[in-house]
mmCIF file of C-alpha atoms and ligand atoms in Angstrom:
data_model
loop_
_atom_site.group_PDB
_atom_site.id
_atom_site.type_symbol
_atom_site.label_atom_id
_atom_site.label_comp_id
_atom_site.label_asym_id
_atom_site.label_seq_id
_atom_site.Cartn_x
_atom_site.Cartn_y
_atom_site.Cartn_z
ATOM 1 C CA MET A 1 75.135 -4.374 30.327
ATOM 2 C CA THR A 2 73.306 -7.683 30.253
ATOM 3 C CA HIS A 3 74.631 -11.153 29.741
ATOM 4 C CA ARG A 4 75.394 -11.607 26.042
ATOM 5 C CA ILE A 5 76.059 -14.671 23.973
ATOM 6 C CA GLU A 6 78.461 -14.328 21.099
ATOM 7 C CA ARG A 7 79.007 -16.958 18.433
ATOM 8 C CA ARG A 8 82.241 -16.772 16.487
ATOM 9 C CA PRO A 9 82.205 -18.950 13.361
ATOM 10 C CA LEU A 10 85.456 -20.744 12.548
ATOM 11 C CA GLY A 11 86.742 -20.498 8.994
ATOM 12 C CA ALA A 12 88.110 -23.281 6.786
ATOM 13 C CA GLY A 13 85.392 -25.794 7.677
ATOM 14 C CA THR A 14 84.583 -28.841 5.605
ATOM 15 C CA PRO A 15 81.974 -27.903 2.967
ATOM 16 C CA GLY A 16 78.519 -28.436 4.383
ATOM 17 C CA THR A 17 79.636 -28.014 8.007
ATOM 18 C CA ARG A 18 79.879 -25.071 10.328
ATOM 19 C CA ARG A 19 81.634 -24.813 13.671
ATOM 20 C CA GLU A 20 81.688 -21.933 16.076
ATOM 21 C CA VAL A 21 83.125 -20.853 19.394
ATOM 22 C CA MET A 22 80.457 -19.696 21.814
ATOM 23 C CA LEU A 23 81.257 -16.994 24.357
ATOM 24 C CA HIS A 24 79.296 -15.839 27.404
ATOM 25 C CA ARG A 25 80.064 -12.175 28.046
ATOM 26 C CA PHE A 26 79.412 -10.366 31.309
ATOM 27 C CA GLY A 27 80.107 -6.774 32.328
ATOM 28 C CA GLU A 28 81.004 -3.687 30.320
ATOM 29 C CA PRO A 29 83.365 -4.347 27.400
ATOM 30 C CA GLY A 30 86.738 -2.930 28.391
ATOM 31 C CA ALA A 31 85.976 -2.894 32.135
ATOM 32 C CA ARG A 32 88.843 -4.062 34.344
ATOM 33 C CA PRO A 33 89.895 -6.477 35.573
ATOM 34 C CA LYS A 34 89.038 -8.786 32.673
ATOM 35 C CA ALA A 35 88.823 -12.499 33.386
ATOM 36 C CA TYR A 36 88.748 -15.107 30.617
ATOM 37 C CA PHE A 37 87.774 -18.749 31.165
ATOM 38 C CA GLN A 38 87.893 -21.555 28.642
ATOM 39 C CA ALA A 39 86.777 -25.120 29.195
ATOM 40 C CA ALA A 40 88.262 -28.238 27.669
ATOM 41 C CA ILE A 41 90.682 -27.170 24.972
ATOM 42 C CA HIS A 42 91.523 -30.839 25.491
ATOM 43 C CA ALA A 43 88.018 -31.615 24.384
ATOM 44 C CA ASP A 44 87.609 -34.894 26.267
ATOM 45 C CA GLU A 45 88.315 -33.309 29.674
ATOM 46 C CA ILE A 46 84.680 -33.175 30.704
ATOM 47 C CA PRO A 47 84.992 -31.915 34.324
ATOM 48 C CA ALA A 48 86.042 -28.557 32.851
ATOM 49 C CA LEU A 49 82.812 -28.332 30.832
ATOM 50 C CA LEU A 50 80.680 -28.925 33.904
ATOM 51 C CA ALA A 51 82.662 -26.471 36.074
ATOM 52 C CA ALA A 52 82.182 -23.792 33.390
ATOM 53 C CA HIS A 53 78.444 -24.564 33.300
ATOM 54 C CA HIS A 54 78.152 -23.916 37.041
ATOM 55 C CA LEU A 55 80.357 -20.832 36.874
ATOM 56 C CA VAL A 56 78.110 -19.302 34.185
ATOM 57 C CA ARG A 57 75.021 -19.948 36.328
ATOM 58 C CA ARG A 58 76.642 -18.033 39.185
ATOM 59 C CA LEU A 59 77.742 -15.215 36.919
ATOM 60 C CA MET A 60 74.206 -14.807 35.578
ATOM 61 C CA ALA A 61 72.905 -14.503 39.140
ATOM 62 C CA ALA A 62 75.660 -11.993 40.009
ATOM 63 C CA GLU A 63 74.820 -9.929 36.976
ATOM 64 C CA ALA A 64 71.160 -9.842 37.931
ATOM 65 C CA GLU A 65 72.306 -8.337 41.250
ATOM 66 C CA GLY A 66 74.543 -5.801 39.509
ATOM 67 C CA ALA A 67 77.637 -7.250 41.176
ATOM 68 C CA ILE A 68 79.911 -7.547 38.149
ATOM 69 C CA ARG A 69 82.597 -4.889 38.291
ATOM 70 C CA GLY A 70 85.042 -5.999 35.591
ATOM 71 C CA GLU A 71 84.553 -7.942 32.375
ATOM 72 C CA ILE A 72 84.186 -11.726 32.247
ATOM 73 C CA VAL A 73 84.258 -13.947 29.181
ATOM 74 C CA VAL A 74 83.592 -17.684 29.360
ATOM 75 C CA ALA A 75 84.088 -20.129 26.483
ATOM 76 C CA PRO A 76 81.984 -23.006 27.872
ATOM 77 C CA PHE A 77 83.440 -25.414 25.286
ATOM 78 C CA ALA A 78 86.691 -24.110 23.876
ATOM 79 C CA ASN A 79 87.216 -26.806 21.293
ATOM 80 C CA PRO A 80 84.343 -27.710 18.955
ATOM 81 C CA ILE A 81 86.812 -29.512 16.664
ATOM 82 C CA GLY A 82 87.905 -31.860 19.432
ATOM 83 C CA LEU A 83 84.362 -32.343 20.755
ATOM 84 C CA ASP A 84 83.472 -33.798 17.380
ATOM 85 C CA GLN A 85 86.346 -36.305 17.276
ATOM 86 C CA GLN A 86 84.413 -39.469 18.026
ATOM 87 C CA VAL A 87 86.215 -42.419 16.526
ATOM 88 C CA ASN A 88 84.556 -45.813 16.727
ATOM 89 C CA ALA A 89 82.438 -44.564 19.650
ATOM 90 C CA THR A 90 85.510 -43.314 21.537
ATOM 91 C CA HIS A 91 86.072 -39.622 22.186
ATOM 92 C CA LEU A 92 89.617 -38.550 21.251
ATOM 93 C CA GLY A 93 89.920 -34.908 22.283
ATOM 94 C CA ARG A 94 93.571 -34.351 23.163
ATOM 95 C CA HIS A 95 95.194 -34.311 19.721
ATOM 96 C CA GLU A 96 93.779 -32.994 16.484
ATOM 97 C CA LEU A 97 93.070 -35.942 14.212
ATOM 98 C CA GLY A 98 94.015 -33.880 11.166
ATOM 99 C CA GLY A 99 97.655 -33.895 12.269
ATOM 100 C CA GLY A 100 97.611 -30.574 14.115
ATOM 101 C CA GLY A 101 99.049 -32.139 17.264
ATOM 102 C CA ASN A 102 98.125 -31.683 20.905
ATOM 103 C CA PHE A 103 95.493 -28.947 21.234
ATOM 104 C CA ASN A 104 97.329 -27.464 24.241
ATOM 105 C CA ARG A 105 100.850 -27.389 22.792
ATOM 106 C CA ASN A 106 102.680 -25.164 20.352
ATOM 107 C CA TRP A 107 100.671 -22.020 20.963
ATOM 108 C CA PRO A 108 102.534 -19.199 19.203
ATOM 109 C CA ASP A 109 105.158 -17.126 21.011
ATOM 110 C CA LEU A 110 103.700 -13.604 20.911
ATOM 111 C CA PHE A 111 106.824 -12.037 22.421
ATOM 112 C CA PRO A 112 109.095 -11.270 19.419
ATOM 113 C CA ALA A 113 106.496 -9.427 17.328
ATOM 114 C CA THR A 114 105.098 -7.617 20.383
ATOM 115 C CA ALA A 115 108.585 -6.479 21.451
ATOM 116 C CA GLU A 116 109.087 -4.905 18.038
ATOM 117 C CA LYS A 117 105.744 -3.139 18.101
ATOM 118 C CA VAL A 118 106.251 -1.551 21.530
ATOM 119 C CA ALA A 119 109.951 -0.720 21.215
ATOM 120 C CA ASP A 120 109.380 3.031 20.868
ATOM 121 C CA LYS A 121 106.104 3.232 22.789
ATOM 122 C CA LEU A 122 107.274 2.385 26.317
ATOM 123 C CA THR A 123 107.452 5.080 28.982
ATOM 124 C CA ASP A 124 108.218 5.437 32.691
ATOM 125 C CA LEU A 125 104.565 4.890 33.525
ATOM 126 C CA GLU A 126 103.648 1.307 34.261
ATOM 127 C CA ALA A 127 99.929 1.728 33.568
ATOM 128 C CA ALA A 128 100.599 3.308 30.163
ATOM 129 C CA ASN A 129 103.016 0.487 29.293
ATOM 130 C CA VAL A 130 100.353 -2.083 30.140
ATOM 131 C CA VAL A 131 97.912 -0.377 27.761
ATOM 132 C CA ALA A 132 100.503 -0.170 24.970
ATOM 133 C CA ILE A 133 101.585 -3.793 25.394
ATOM 134 C CA ARG A 134 98.013 -5.107 25.485
ATOM 135 C CA ALA A 135 97.244 -3.248 22.269
ATOM 136 C CA ALA A 136 100.378 -4.639 20.607
ATOM 137 C CA LEU A 137 99.641 -8.188 21.757
ATOM 138 C CA ALA A 138 96.098 -7.918 20.381
ATOM 139 C CA GLU A 139 97.504 -6.663 17.077
ATOM 140 C CA VAL A 140 99.878 -9.617 16.846
ATOM 141 C CA VAL A 141 96.968 -12.016 17.322
ATOM 142 C CA ALA A 142 94.814 -10.090 14.807
ATOM 143 C CA GLU A 143 97.642 -10.291 12.249
ATOM 144 C CA MET A 144 97.831 -14.094 12.404
ATOM 145 C CA ARG A 145 96.965 -15.616 9.042
ATOM 146 C CA PRO A 146 94.965 -18.744 9.834
ATOM 147 C CA ARG A 147 94.880 -21.485 7.230
ATOM 148 C CA THR A 148 93.273 -24.508 8.860
ATOM 149 C CA GLN A 149 90.194 -24.587 11.046
ATOM 150 C CA LEU A 150 92.517 -25.331 13.975
ATOM 151 C CA ASP A 151 94.394 -22.094 13.195
ATOM 152 C CA PHE A 152 91.081 -20.208 13.225
ATOM 153 C CA LEU A 153 90.203 -21.778 16.577
ATOM 154 C CA ARG A 154 93.560 -20.765 18.052
ATOM 155 C CA GLN A 155 93.244 -17.206 16.789
ATOM 156 C CA THR A 156 89.690 -16.868 18.152
ATOM 157 C CA LEU A 157 90.573 -18.122 21.636
ATOM 158 C CA ALA A 158 93.846 -16.172 21.745
ATOM 159 C CA GLY A 159 91.965 -13.008 20.811
ATOM 160 C CA GLU A 160 89.904 -13.299 24.010
ATOM 161 C CA ALA A 161 92.764 -14.250 26.345
ATOM 162 C CA VAL A 162 95.382 -11.858 25.045
ATOM 163 C CA ASP A 163 94.189 -8.716 26.838
ATOM 164 C CA ALA A 164 92.824 -10.393 29.984
ATOM 165 C CA ASP A 165 94.130 -9.767 33.491
ATOM 166 C CA LEU A 166 93.181 -13.302 34.519
ATOM 167 C CA VAL A 167 93.113 -16.390 32.296
ATOM 168 C CA PHE A 168 91.795 -19.742 33.503
ATOM 169 C CA ASP A 169 92.451 -22.625 31.119
ATOM 170 C CA MET A 170 90.288 -25.442 32.456
ATOM 171 C CA HIS A 171 91.455 -29.053 32.094
ATOM 172 C CA CYS A 172 91.556 -32.363 33.935
ATOM 173 C CA ASP A 173 94.008 -35.241 34.168
ATOM 174 C CA ASP A 174 93.471 -39.003 33.741
ATOM 175 C CA ASP A 175 93.023 -39.826 37.416
ATOM 176 C CA ALA A 176 94.263 -36.979 39.581
ATOM 177 C CA LEU A 177 93.852 -34.576 42.467
ATOM 178 C CA MET A 178 93.047 -30.907 41.834
ATOM 179 C CA HIS A 179 96.167 -28.957 40.791
ATOM 180 C CA LEU A 180 97.432 -25.844 38.997
ATOM 181 C CA PHE A 181 100.236 -24.863 36.616
ATOM 182 C CA LEU A 182 101.456 -21.271 36.363
ATOM 183 C CA VAL A 183 104.552 -19.081 36.117
ATOM 184 C CA PRO A 184 106.563 -18.412 39.315
ATOM 185 C CA GLN A 185 106.036 -14.649 38.955
ATOM 186 C CA HIS A 186 102.368 -15.114 39.911
ATOM 187 C CA TRP A 187 103.008 -16.943 43.132
ATOM 188 C CA PRO A 188 101.960 -16.239 45.911
ATOM 189 C CA LEU A 189 99.575 -13.807 44.203
ATOM 190 C CA THR A 190 97.403 -16.796 43.258
ATOM 191 C CA ALA A 191 97.682 -18.663 46.559
ATOM 192 C CA ASP A 192 94.073 -17.659 47.286
ATOM 193 C CA ILE A 193 92.873 -19.344 44.079
ATOM 194 C CA ALA A 194 94.767 -22.546 44.963
ATOM 195 C CA ALA A 195 93.220 -22.515 48.437
ATOM 196 C CA GLU A 196 89.704 -21.825 47.113
ATOM 197 C CA LEU A 197 89.913 -24.709 44.649
ATOM 198 C CA GLY A 198 91.399 -27.083 47.224
ATOM 199 C CA CYS A 199 94.554 -27.734 45.204
ATOM 200 C CA HIS A 200 96.898 -30.521 46.248
ATOM 201 C CA ALA A 201 99.738 -29.210 44.071
ATOM 202 C CA VAL A 202 100.711 -25.929 42.435
ATOM 203 C CA MET A 203 103.529 -26.309 39.928
ATOM 204 C CA LEU A 204 105.550 -23.325 38.840
ATOM 205 C CA CYS A 205 107.479 -22.994 35.624
ATOM 206 C CA GLU A 206 108.312 -20.000 33.466
ATOM 207 C CA ASP A 207 108.772 -21.975 30.295
ATOM 208 C CA SER A 208 107.705 -25.615 30.276
ATOM 209 C CA GLY A 209 108.855 -26.004 26.678
ATOM 210 C CA GLY A 210 105.422 -27.227 25.625
ATOM 211 C CA GLY A 211 103.912 -23.965 24.380
ATOM 212 C CA SER A 212 100.822 -24.370 26.560
ATOM 213 C CA PHE A 213 97.889 -21.947 26.301
ATOM 214 C CA ASP A 214 98.476 -20.294 29.693
ATOM 215 C CA GLU A 215 102.140 -19.569 29.009
ATOM 216 C CA ALA A 216 101.295 -18.000 25.634
ATOM 217 C CA PHE A 217 99.735 -15.087 27.535
ATOM 218 C CA SER A 218 101.712 -14.893 30.789
ATOM 219 C CA THR A 219 105.286 -15.215 29.519
ATOM 220 C CA PRO A 220 105.381 -12.387 26.920
ATOM 221 C CA TRP A 221 105.143 -9.889 29.799
ATOM 222 C CA ILE A 222 108.047 -11.494 31.601
ATOM 223 C CA LYS A 223 110.173 -11.538 28.467
ATOM 224 C CA LEU A 224 109.283 -7.897 27.689
ATOM 225 C CA ALA A 225 110.301 -6.827 31.202
ATOM 226 C CA ARG A 226 113.695 -8.477 30.602
ATOM 227 C CA GLN A 227 114.088 -6.995 27.130
ATOM 228 C CA TYR A 228 113.245 -3.464 28.319
ATOM 229 C CA PRO A 229 114.605 -3.255 31.894
ATOM 230 C CA ASP A 230 114.530 0.567 31.873
ATOM 231 C CA HIS A 231 110.733 0.633 31.644
ATOM 232 C CA PRO A 232 108.326 -0.631 34.299
ATOM 233 C CA ILE A 233 106.518 -3.693 32.894
ATOM 234 C CA PRO A 234 104.467 -5.863 35.264
ATOM 235 C CA ALA A 235 103.520 -9.496 34.690
ATOM 236 C CA ALA A 236 100.044 -8.252 33.815
ATOM 237 C CA CYS A 237 98.397 -11.445 32.577
ATOM 238 C CA LEU A 238 97.848 -13.912 35.345
ATOM 239 C CA ALA A 239 97.239 -17.138 33.427
ATOM 240 C CA ILE A 240 96.609 -20.473 35.099
ATOM 241 C CA THR A 241 96.027 -24.009 33.917
ATOM 242 C CA VAL A 242 93.533 -25.608 36.286
ATOM 243 C CA GLU A 243 93.369 -29.408 36.367
ATOM 244 C CA PHE A 244 89.905 -30.319 37.663
ATOM 245 C CA ARG A 245 90.863 -33.745 39.024
ATOM 246 C CA SER A 246 90.058 -36.922 37.030
ATOM 247 C CA GLN A 247 88.306 -37.731 33.775
ATOM 248 C CA ARG A 248 85.622 -39.508 35.784
ATOM 249 C CA ASP A 249 85.101 -36.718 38.345
ATOM 250 C CA VAL A 250 82.076 -35.389 36.513
ATOM 251 C CA ASN A 251 79.161 -34.585 38.782
ATOM 252 C CA ASP A 252 77.131 -31.563 39.826
ATOM 253 C CA ARG A 253 78.268 -31.716 43.435
ATOM 254 C CA LEU A 254 81.959 -31.256 42.597
ATOM 255 C CA ALA A 255 81.405 -28.888 39.681
ATOM 256 C CA GLU A 256 79.034 -26.655 41.623
ATOM 257 C CA ALA A 257 81.658 -26.307 44.356
ATOM 258 C CA ASP A 258 84.315 -25.604 41.708
ATOM 259 C CA GLY A 259 82.141 -22.943 40.085
ATOM 260 C CA ALA A 260 81.630 -21.357 43.503
ATOM 261 C CA ALA A 261 85.391 -21.434 44.184
ATOM 262 C CA LEU A 262 86.121 -19.728 40.857
ATOM 263 C CA PHE A 263 83.406 -17.180 41.606
ATOM 264 C CA ARG A 264 84.911 -16.340 45.018
ATOM 265 C CA SER A 265 88.329 -16.050 43.342
ATOM 266 C CA LEU A 266 86.854 -13.429 41.025
ATOM 267 C CA GLN A 267 85.575 -11.567 44.091
ATOM 268 C CA ARG A 268 89.019 -11.729 45.713
ATOM 269 C CA HIS A 269 90.643 -10.363 42.553
ATOM 270 C CA GLY A 270 88.187 -7.482 42.200
ATOM 271 C CA VAL A 271 86.252 -8.716 39.148
ATOM 272 C CA ILE A 272 82.999 -9.188 41.095
ATOM 273 C CA ASP A 273 81.727 -7.266 44.113
ATOM 274 C CA GLY A 274 80.835 -8.994 47.346
ATOM 275 C CA ASP A 275 82.440 -10.712 50.288
ATOM 276 C CA PRO A 276 83.912 -14.121 49.436
ATOM 277 C CA GLY A 277 84.116 -15.025 53.137
ATOM 278 C CA PRO A 278 87.105 -16.572 54.891
ATOM 279 C CA LEU A 279 89.747 -18.220 52.733
ATOM 280 C CA PRO A 280 89.916 -22.015 53.155
ATOM 281 C CA GLU A 281 93.148 -23.370 54.540
ATOM 282 C CA ALA A 282 95.744 -24.137 51.850
ATOM 283 C CA LEU A 283 96.374 -27.844 51.244
ATOM 284 C CA CYS A 284 99.794 -27.378 49.651
ATOM 285 C CA ALA A 285 102.698 -25.049 48.988
ATOM 286 C CA ALA A 286 103.857 -24.298 45.448
ATOM 287 C CA THR A 287 106.694 -26.383 44.015
ATOM 288 C CA PRO A 288 108.842 -26.109 40.877
ATOM 289 C CA LEU A 289 107.452 -28.053 37.911
ATOM 290 C CA ASP A 290 110.836 -29.696 37.436
ATOM 291 C CA ALA A 291 110.461 -31.231 40.905
ATOM 292 C CA CYS A 292 107.470 -33.179 39.582
ATOM 293 C CA GLU A 293 108.448 -36.573 38.243
ATOM 294 C CA PHE A 294 106.550 -37.694 35.153
ATOM 295 C CA VAL A 295 107.096 -41.421 35.610
ATOM 296 C CA LYS A 296 107.382 -43.003 32.171
ATOM 297 C CA ALA A 297 106.783 -46.534 30.932
ATOM 298 C CA PRO A 298 110.074 -48.191 29.945
ATOM 299 C CA ALA A 299 108.361 -50.886 27.868
ATOM 300 C CA PRO A 300 104.932 -51.963 26.687
ATOM 301 C CA GLY A 301 102.831 -53.902 29.150
ATOM 302 C CA VAL A 302 99.994 -54.123 31.613
ATOM 303 C CA LEU A 303 100.151 -51.806 34.596
ATOM 304 C CA SER A 304 99.127 -52.690 38.142
ATOM 305 C CA TYR A 305 99.444 -49.867 40.668
ATOM 306 C CA GLU A 306 100.900 -50.310 44.149
ATOM 307 C CA VAL A 307 100.134 -46.748 45.309
ATOM 308 C CA GLU A 308 96.964 -44.726 45.658
ATOM 309 C CA LEU A 309 96.235 -41.221 44.515
ATOM 310 C CA GLY A 310 97.228 -38.750 47.236
ATOM 311 C CA GLU A 311 99.666 -41.165 48.868
ATOM 312 C CA ARG A 312 102.976 -39.733 50.061
ATOM 313 C CA ILE A 313 105.719 -42.009 48.845
ATOM 314 C CA GLU A 314 109.498 -42.289 49.080
ATOM 315 C CA LYS A 315 112.168 -42.375 46.448
ATOM 316 C CA ASP A 316 112.630 -45.917 45.046
ATOM 317 C CA GLN A 317 109.245 -47.035 46.368
ATOM 318 C CA VAL A 318 107.414 -49.295 43.916
ATOM 319 C CA ILE A 319 104.680 -47.281 42.203
ATOM 320 C CA ALA A 320 103.449 -50.060 39.956
ATOM 321 C CA TRP A 321 104.310 -53.362 38.340
ATOM 322 C CA LEU A 322 104.611 -53.457 34.572
ATOM 323 C CA ILE A 323 103.725 -56.891 33.303
ATOM 324 C CA ASP A 324 104.874 -58.194 29.945
ATOM 325 C CA PRO A 325 102.098 -60.454 28.676
ATOM 326 C CA ALA A 326 104.540 -61.993 26.173
ATOM 327 C CA ALA A 327 107.074 -63.157 28.776
ATOM 328 C CA GLU A 328 107.765 -66.883 28.422
ATOM 329 C CA ASP A 329 108.413 -67.036 32.167
ATOM 330 C CA PRO A 330 105.696 -64.903 33.784
ATOM 331 C CA ASN A 331 107.842 -64.512 36.924
ATOM 332 C CA ALA A 332 110.511 -62.784 34.845
ATOM 333 C CA GLY A 333 107.929 -60.672 33.069
ATOM 334 C CA ARG A 334 107.172 -58.406 36.019
ATOM 335 C CA GLN A 335 109.102 -55.138 36.186
ATOM 336 C CA ALA A 336 108.951 -52.795 39.185
ATOM 337 C CA ILE A 337 108.334 -49.119 38.366
ATOM 338 C CA ARG A 338 109.946 -47.074 41.130
ATOM 339 C CA ALA A 339 109.611 -43.436 42.166
ATOM 340 C CA GLY A 340 112.579 -41.194 41.388
ATOM 341 C CA THR A 341 111.706 -38.766 44.179
ATOM 342 C CA ASP A 342 109.976 -38.506 47.527
ATOM 343 C CA GLY A 343 106.604 -36.899 46.995
ATOM 344 C CA LEU A 344 102.856 -36.942 46.551
ATOM 345 C CA VAL A 345 101.138 -39.213 44.013
ATOM 346 C CA LEU A 346 99.248 -36.527 42.110
ATOM 347 C CA SER A 347 98.033 -38.503 39.132
ATOM 348 C CA ARG A 348 97.761 -41.991 37.734
ATOM 349 C CA ARG A 349 96.740 -43.393 34.407
ATOM 350 C CA ASP A 350 93.323 -44.673 33.410
ATOM 351 C CA ARG A 351 94.149 -46.981 30.532
ATOM 352 C CA LEU A 352 96.353 -49.677 31.915
ATOM 353 C CA TYR A 353 97.883 -51.184 28.815
ATOM 354 C CA VAL A 354 100.813 -48.853 28.143
ATOM 355 C CA GLN A 355 103.383 -48.104 25.489
ATOM 356 C CA PRO A 356 107.012 -47.049 26.059
ATOM 357 C CA GLY A 357 107.177 -43.365 27.040
ATOM 358 C CA ASP A 358 103.586 -43.173 28.300
ATOM 359 C CA THR A 359 103.273 -41.232 31.565
ATOM 360 C CA LEU A 360 102.305 -43.673 34.320
ATOM 361 C CA ALA A 361 102.122 -41.256 37.234
ATOM 362 C CA LYS A 362 103.060 -37.777 38.364
ATOM 363 C CA VAL A 363 104.864 -37.561 41.684
ATOM 364 C CA VAL A 364 105.178 -34.068 43.131
ATOM 365 C CA GLY A 365 108.502 -33.631 44.903
ATOM 366 C CA ARG A 366 109.991 -30.523 46.439
ATOM 367 C CA GLU A 367 113.459 -30.368 44.921
ATOM 368 C CA PRO A 368 114.197 -30.169 41.183
ATOM 369 C CA LEU A 369 115.006 -33.622 39.813
ATOM 370 C CA THR A 370 118.544 -34.357 38.763
ATOM 371 C CA ALA A 371 117.586 -36.579 35.834
ATOM 372 C CA PRO A 372 118.361 -35.060 32.428
ATOM 373 C CA LYS A 373 115.645 -32.559 31.641
ATOM 374 C CA GLU A 374 113.306 -33.116 28.754
ATOM 375 C CA LYS A 375 112.717 -30.180 26.458
ATOM 376 C CA ASN A 376 108.988 -30.310 27.070
ATOM 377 C CA LEU A 377 108.379 -30.644 30.818
ATOM 378 C CA LEU A 378 104.645 -31.168 30.312
ATOM 379 C CA GLY A 379 104.957 -34.339 28.257
ATOM 380 C CA ASP A 380 102.465 -34.854 25.478
HETATM 381 ZN ZN1 ZN B 1 94.233 -31.050 29.398
#
């Protein structure tokens, strides 16, 4: 089967406009394992677009050599709605301007309806259960009744991810080192992917509370296994959020290496034939997501950092100064922002005038934080 391009029009567009999701398809439809990649559901996270571009180039070469064993689908730009959100010459791709919220939050929970559908179809055979559950999950997605164009986008992307063995949701952070988010059940199964990509943090959480894209496809399996403990049900969808460093880390050199790392990961997981070579040394161990401090702004102000990306810092160390430009006494208008944990400075902010509640930095610690937990561990 040759490389195919599919264009899936999105319904509910403004009259006179048309938007579509484009998919690159490789391998025989239905071949296993199936890997699904999507770039920049947060549409202004450009490193993901360039990494997907380089991955597709490699996949085309692999196909020409007949090396593709499974099925691979790549959405090289997952969010045409967000790509179009240029406001006063500024790209705003994280939230839908029509009021639909953060593009990577509130993905539907497929578990309840799937559990009902498979209740009398499960057996003692794991492989047969996987087939039955995948079919039920796909049905649940097909039965969604989209209203807005955003709903159509979500249904289209979900329809590709829902039956995949591997899902890579490709993002980036403001100013950050390479890192991953995934469920604990898939660690250390994905340690090779973290090593290939050169990750500085891997954060594990079964339910972040944010309804992220990756969890929409990995967690139903875990919940089904709990609901039906008498039947063997594996965590059969290995879904990962990959954060390709910083907004400004957009260049061929990095993205070509990232595409190659993803390609070798597909070889290691049996999707593509060929020897990926020796695994690079891991740069980090996995840690619980709730050991990562999302340092928040307590007040509006101007931020001046005291720490660098990648620095290892101690609890109570000053991360930044928050300066109140309206302070009558400028000496009293400087507030120290301190770390709540020992750890690695994984990310910082780009825009340095902040509002209360804005995330100023992520500090990756080892032990779960004792501060009261927020319902949504991912922030907004
Ligand atoms: Zn993102």
